[in-house]
């Protein structure tokens, strides 16, 4: 106890450890902004390549199944299960990197002598679990879209296979826009989760408490959902913000959300 008291006394003199007050949440910059942008850009590039390759795999698999009567050419479940595994191998490393990057952000700005292995492990575990849910959603949506397009093509007897291929080439399911949406949303989500995991371990240890501030991009692209949230503060690492999209622990509030979150440590009184 005496040792912890001495450390707290020292921490009171070192930013970002602050006493709660009217200026606590002003003027903070996101120390991980460049890393987040880099993660999003690299995830976008990887997703674009995946969708381009997936489109070719879909074409090849469909072509092999086209019968003379145009019936029964829908792609089987094993094909889509394999696509899910391929997508998992693409996205999981990025999600883990983002979540662990959020933990590293907290570790870098807070000089506390604790074992950071646990929060890094929790961040990696979160990435794996979230990746499974995310990949199922993306793959199911793609599968349903291809099923619908192929189904309509089957009924359009005057359309040839090149017509079907042209439509798939231009479809949103394989587009850069969809890749951008996923990359922006999931990089935001991964870093936010990682920062909460990193802060949570110190909050549980009793070193101090956290105020959590919602930060928008503060430009003319901020949406009506996020605009009212700029600067809103809640107390506690896992406290929830009351947003127009519902109660959320933090960004993203919607697809392509560009918001961030500041974890502000406060010495308990």
Coordinates of C-alpha atoms in Angstrom, one line a residue:
X1 CA 0.0 0.0 0.0
X2 CA 2.8 2.4 0.9
X3 CA 4.5 1.7 -2.4
X4 CA 1.3 2.3 -4.4
X5 CA 0.7 5.5 -2.4
X6 CA 4.2 6.7 -3.4
X7 CA 3.5 5.8 -7.0
X8 CA 0.2 7.7 -7.0
X9 CA 1.9 10.7 -5.5
X10 CA 4.4 10.6 -8.4
X11 CA 1.7 10.1 -11.0
X12 CA -0.2 13.1 -9.9
X13 CA 2.6 15.2 -11.3
X14 CA 2.9 13.5 -14.7
X15 CA 0.6 14.0 -17.7
X16 CA -1.8 12.5 -18.7
X17 CA -2.7 11.8 -15.1
X18 CA -5.0 14.6 -14.2
X19 CA -7.5 15.6 -11.5
X20 CA -11.0 15.8 -12.8
X21 CA -11.9 19.4 -13.8
X22 CA -13.4 21.6 -16.5
X23 CA -10.3 21.4 -18.7
X24 CA -9.7 17.7 -18.3
X25 CA -11.1 16.8 -21.7
X26 CA -9.8 19.7 -23.8
X27 CA -6.9 19.9 -26.2
X28 CA -6.1 16.2 -26.3
X29 CA -4.7 14.8 -29.5
X30 CA -5.1 11.2 -30.7
X31 CA -1.6 9.7 -30.3
X32 CA -2.5 6.7 -32.5
X33 CA -4.1 8.7 -35.4
X34 CA -1.3 7.9 -37.9
X35 CA -1.3 4.2 -37.0
X36 CA -5.1 4.0 -37.4
X37 CA -4.9 5.7 -40.8
X38 CA -2.2 3.3 -41.9
X39 CA -4.1 0.3 -40.7
X40 CA -7.3 1.4 -42.5
X41 CA -5.3 2.0 -45.8
X42 CA -3.6 -1.4 -45.6
X43 CA -6.9 -3.2 -44.7
X44 CA -8.6 -1.5 -47.7
X45 CA -5.9 -2.6 -50.1
X46 CA -6.1 -6.2 -48.8
X47 CA -9.9 -6.2 -49.0
X48 CA -9.9 -4.8 -52.6
X49 CA -7.5 -7.6 -53.7
X50 CA -9.7 -10.2 -51.9
X51 CA -12.9 -9.1 -53.6
X52 CA -11.2 -9.0 -57.0
X53 CA -9.9 -12.5 -56.5
X54 CA -13.2 -13.7 -55.0
X55 CA -15.0 -12.4 -58.1
X56 CA -12.8 -14.5 -60.3
X57 CA -13.3 -17.6 -58.1
X58 CA -17.1 -17.1 -58.3
X59 CA -16.9 -16.8 -62.1
X60 CA -14.8 -19.9 -62.4
X61 CA -17.1 -21.9 -60.1
X62 CA -20.2 -20.8 -61.8
X63 CA -18.9 -21.4 -65.3
X64 CA -18.1 -25.0 -64.4
X65 CA -21.7 -25.6 -63.2
X66 CA -23.6 -24.0 -66.1
X67 CA -25.8 -26.7 -67.7
X68 CA -27.7 -26.5 -71.0
X69 CA -30.9 -25.8 -69.2
X70 CA -29.4 -23.0 -67.0
X71 CA -30.9 -24.6 -63.8
X72 CA -29.2 -25.6 -60.6
X73 CA -26.0 -23.6 -60.9
X74 CA -26.0 -21.9 -57.5
X75 CA -22.8 -22.2 -55.7
X76 CA -22.7 -24.8 -52.9
X77 CA -22.2 -24.1 -49.2
X78 CA -18.6 -25.7 -49.1
X79 CA -17.6 -23.0 -51.7
X80 CA -18.7 -20.2 -49.4
X81 CA -17.2 -21.9 -46.3
X82 CA -13.9 -21.9 -48.1
X83 CA -14.4 -18.2 -49.0
X84 CA -15.0 -17.5 -45.3
X85 CA -11.7 -19.1 -44.4
X86 CA -9.9 -17.1 -47.0
X87 CA -11.4 -13.9 -45.8
X88 CA -10.6 -14.7 -42.2
X89 CA -6.9 -15.1 -43.1
X90 CA -7.0 -11.6 -44.6
X91 CA -8.9 -9.7 -41.9
X92 CA -7.8 -11.4 -38.6
X93 CA -4.2 -10.0 -38.7
X94 CA -5.6 -6.5 -39.2
X95 CA -8.1 -6.8 -36.4
X96 CA -5.5 -8.1 -34.0
X97 CA -3.1 -5.4 -35.0
X98 CA -5.7 -2.7 -34.4
X99 CA -6.8 -4.1 -31.1
X100 CA -3.3 -4.6 -29.9
X101 CA -2.4 -1.1 -31.2
X102 CA -5.1 0.3 -29.0
X103 CA -3.6 -1.4 -26.0
X104 CA -0.1 -0.1 -27.0
X105 CA -1.5 3.4 -27.1
X106 CA -2.5 3.1 -23.5
X107 CA 0.8 1.4 -22.5
X108 CA 2.9 4.1 -24.2
X109 CA 1.2 7.1 -22.6
X110 CA 0.9 5.5 -19.1
X111 CA 4.2 4.6 -17.4
X112 CA 2.9 2.0 -15.0
X113 CA 4.8 -1.0 -13.8
X114 CA 2.2 -3.7 -14.6
X115 CA 2.3 -6.9 -16.7
X116 CA 0.8 -5.8 -20.1
X117 CA 0.7 -9.4 -21.3
X118 CA -2.8 -9.9 -20.2
X119 CA -4.4 -6.9 -22.0
X120 CA -2.5 -7.8 -25.2
X121 CA -3.8 -11.3 -24.9
X122 CA -7.3 -10.1 -24.3
X123 CA -7.1 -7.9 -27.4
X124 CA -5.9 -10.8 -29.5
X125 CA -8.8 -12.9 -28.2
X126 CA -11.3 -10.2 -29.0
X127 CA -9.9 -9.9 -32.5
X128 CA -10.4 -13.6 -33.2
X129 CA -13.9 -13.7 -31.8
X130 CA -15.0 -10.6 -33.6
X131 CA -13.4 -11.8 -36.8
X132 CA -15.6 -14.9 -36.8
X133 CA -18.8 -12.9 -36.5
X134 CA -17.6 -10.3 -39.0
X135 CA -16.6 -12.9 -41.6
X136 CA -19.9 -14.8 -41.3
X137 CA -21.8 -11.5 -41.9
X138 CA -19.7 -10.4 -44.9
X139 CA -19.7 -13.9 -46.5
X140 CA -23.4 -14.5 -46.0
X141 CA -24.2 -11.1 -47.6
X142 CA -22.0 -11.8 -50.6
X143 CA -23.5 -15.3 -51.0
X144 CA -27.1 -14.0 -50.9
X145 CA -26.2 -11.3 -53.4
X146 CA -24.6 -13.8 -55.8
X147 CA -27.6 -16.1 -55.3
X148 CA -30.0 -13.3 -56.2
X149 CA -28.0 -12.2 -59.3
X150 CA -27.6 -15.7 -60.6
X151 CA -31.3 -16.5 -59.9
X152 CA -32.4 -13.6 -62.0
X153 CA -30.0 -14.5 -64.7
X154 CA -31.5 -18.0 -64.8
X155 CA -34.9 -16.6 -65.4
X156 CA -33.7 -14.2 -68.1
X157 CA -33.3 -16.7 -70.9
X158 CA -32.1 -14.2 -73.4
X159 CA -29.0 -13.3 -71.3
X160 CA -25.8 -15.2 -71.8
X161 CA -23.1 -16.1 -69.3
X162 CA -21.0 -13.1 -70.4
X163 CA -24.0 -11.0 -69.4
X164 CA -24.0 -12.6 -66.0
X165 CA -20.2 -12.1 -65.6
X166 CA -20.5 -8.4 -66.6
X167 CA -23.1 -7.8 -63.9
X168 CA -21.0 -9.5 -61.3
X169 CA -18.0 -7.5 -62.4
X170 CA -19.9 -4.3 -61.7
X171 CA -21.7 -5.5 -58.6
X172 CA -21.3 -3.6 -55.3
X173 CA -20.6 -6.9 -53.5
X174 CA -17.0 -6.8 -55.0
X175 CA -16.6 -3.1 -55.1
X176 CA -14.0 -0.7 -53.7
X177 CA -16.8 1.1 -51.9
X178 CA -17.7 -1.9 -49.9
X179 CA -14.0 -2.6 -49.1
X180 CA -13.7 1.1 -47.9
X181 CA -16.8 0.7 -45.7
X182 CA -15.4 -2.4 -44.0
X183 CA -11.9 -1.1 -43.6
X184 CA -13.0 2.2 -42.1
X185 CA -15.6 0.7 -39.7
X186 CA -13.5 -2.2 -38.5
X187 CA -10.2 -0.3 -38.0
X188 CA -12.2 2.2 -35.9
X189 CA -13.8 -0.6 -33.9
X190 CA -10.5 -2.6 -33.3
X191 CA -8.6 0.4 -32.0
X192 CA -11.5 1.5 -29.7
X193 CA -11.8 -2.0 -28.2
X194 CA -8.0 -2.2 -27.7
X195 CA -7.9 1.1 -25.9
X196 CA -10.7 0.0 -23.6
X197 CA -8.9 -3.3 -22.9
X198 CA -5.7 -1.5 -22.1
X199 CA -7.4 1.0 -19.8
X200 CA -9.5 -1.6 -18.1
X201 CA -6.6 -3.5 -16.6
X202 CA -5.4 -0.4 -14.9
X203 CA -8.9 0.6 -13.7
X204 CA -9.3 -2.9 -12.2
X205 CA -6.0 -2.6 -10.5
X206 CA -7.3 0.5 -8.8
X207 CA -4.6 2.9 -10.0
X208 CA -7.1 5.4 -11.2
X209 CA -10.5 5.7 -13.0
X210 CA -11.2 6.7 -16.5
X211 CA -13.3 9.3 -18.2
X212 CA -14.1 8.4 -21.8
X213 CA -14.7 11.1 -24.4
X214 CA -16.3 10.7 -27.8
X215 CA -14.4 12.7 -30.5
X216 CA -15.8 13.3 -34.0
X217 CA -13.7 14.4 -37.0
X218 CA -15.1 17.9 -36.6
X219 CA -15.6 18.6 -40.3
X220 CA -18.5 19.0 -42.7
X221 CA -18.7 15.3 -43.2
X222 CA -19.7 14.5 -39.6
X223 CA -23.1 12.7 -39.8
X224 CA -26.3 13.6 -37.8
X225 CA -25.7 10.5 -35.6
X226 CA -22.3 11.5 -34.4
X227 CA -22.4 15.3 -34.5
X228 CA -24.3 15.5 -31.1
X229 CA -21.7 13.2 -29.5
X230 CA -18.6 15.3 -30.0
X231 CA -17.0 16.0 -26.6
X232 CA -19.6 13.9 -24.7
X233 CA -17.9 12.3 -21.7
X234 CA -18.9 9.2 -19.7
X235 CA -17.2 7.9 -16.6
X236 CA -15.8 4.3 -16.6
X237 CA -14.0 2.2 -19.2
X238 CA -17.0 0.2 -20.1
X239 CA -19.6 3.0 -19.6
X240 CA -21.9 3.4 -22.5
X241 CA -22.7 6.5 -24.6
X242 CA -26.3 7.3 -25.2
X243 CA -26.3 7.8 -29.0
X244 CA -29.0 8.0 -31.7
X245 CA -27.8 4.5 -32.7
X246 CA -28.4 3.2 -29.2
X247 CA -26.2 2.7 -26.2
X248 CA -22.6 2.1 -27.3
X249 CA -19.3 1.7 -25.5
X250 CA -17.7 3.8 -28.2
X251 CA -17.3 4.2 -31.9
X252 CA -18.2 3.1 -34.5
X253 CA -21.8 4.3 -34.3
X254 CA -22.5 3.2 -37.9
X255 CA -20.7 1.9 -41.0
X256 CA -17.8 4.2 -42.2
X257 CA -17.8 6.0 -38.8
X258 CA -14.7 8.2 -38.5
X259 CA -15.0 9.0 -34.9
X260 CA -12.5 8.3 -32.2
X261 CA -12.4 8.0 -28.5
X262 CA -10.2 9.5 -25.8
X263 CA -9.4 7.6 -22.6
X264 CA -8.6 10.2 -20.0
X265 CA -7.1 8.8 -16.7
X266 CA -8.3 10.4 -13.5
X267 CA -6.6 9.9 -10.2
X268 CA -9.4 8.7 -7.7
X269 CA -10.1 11.3 -5.1

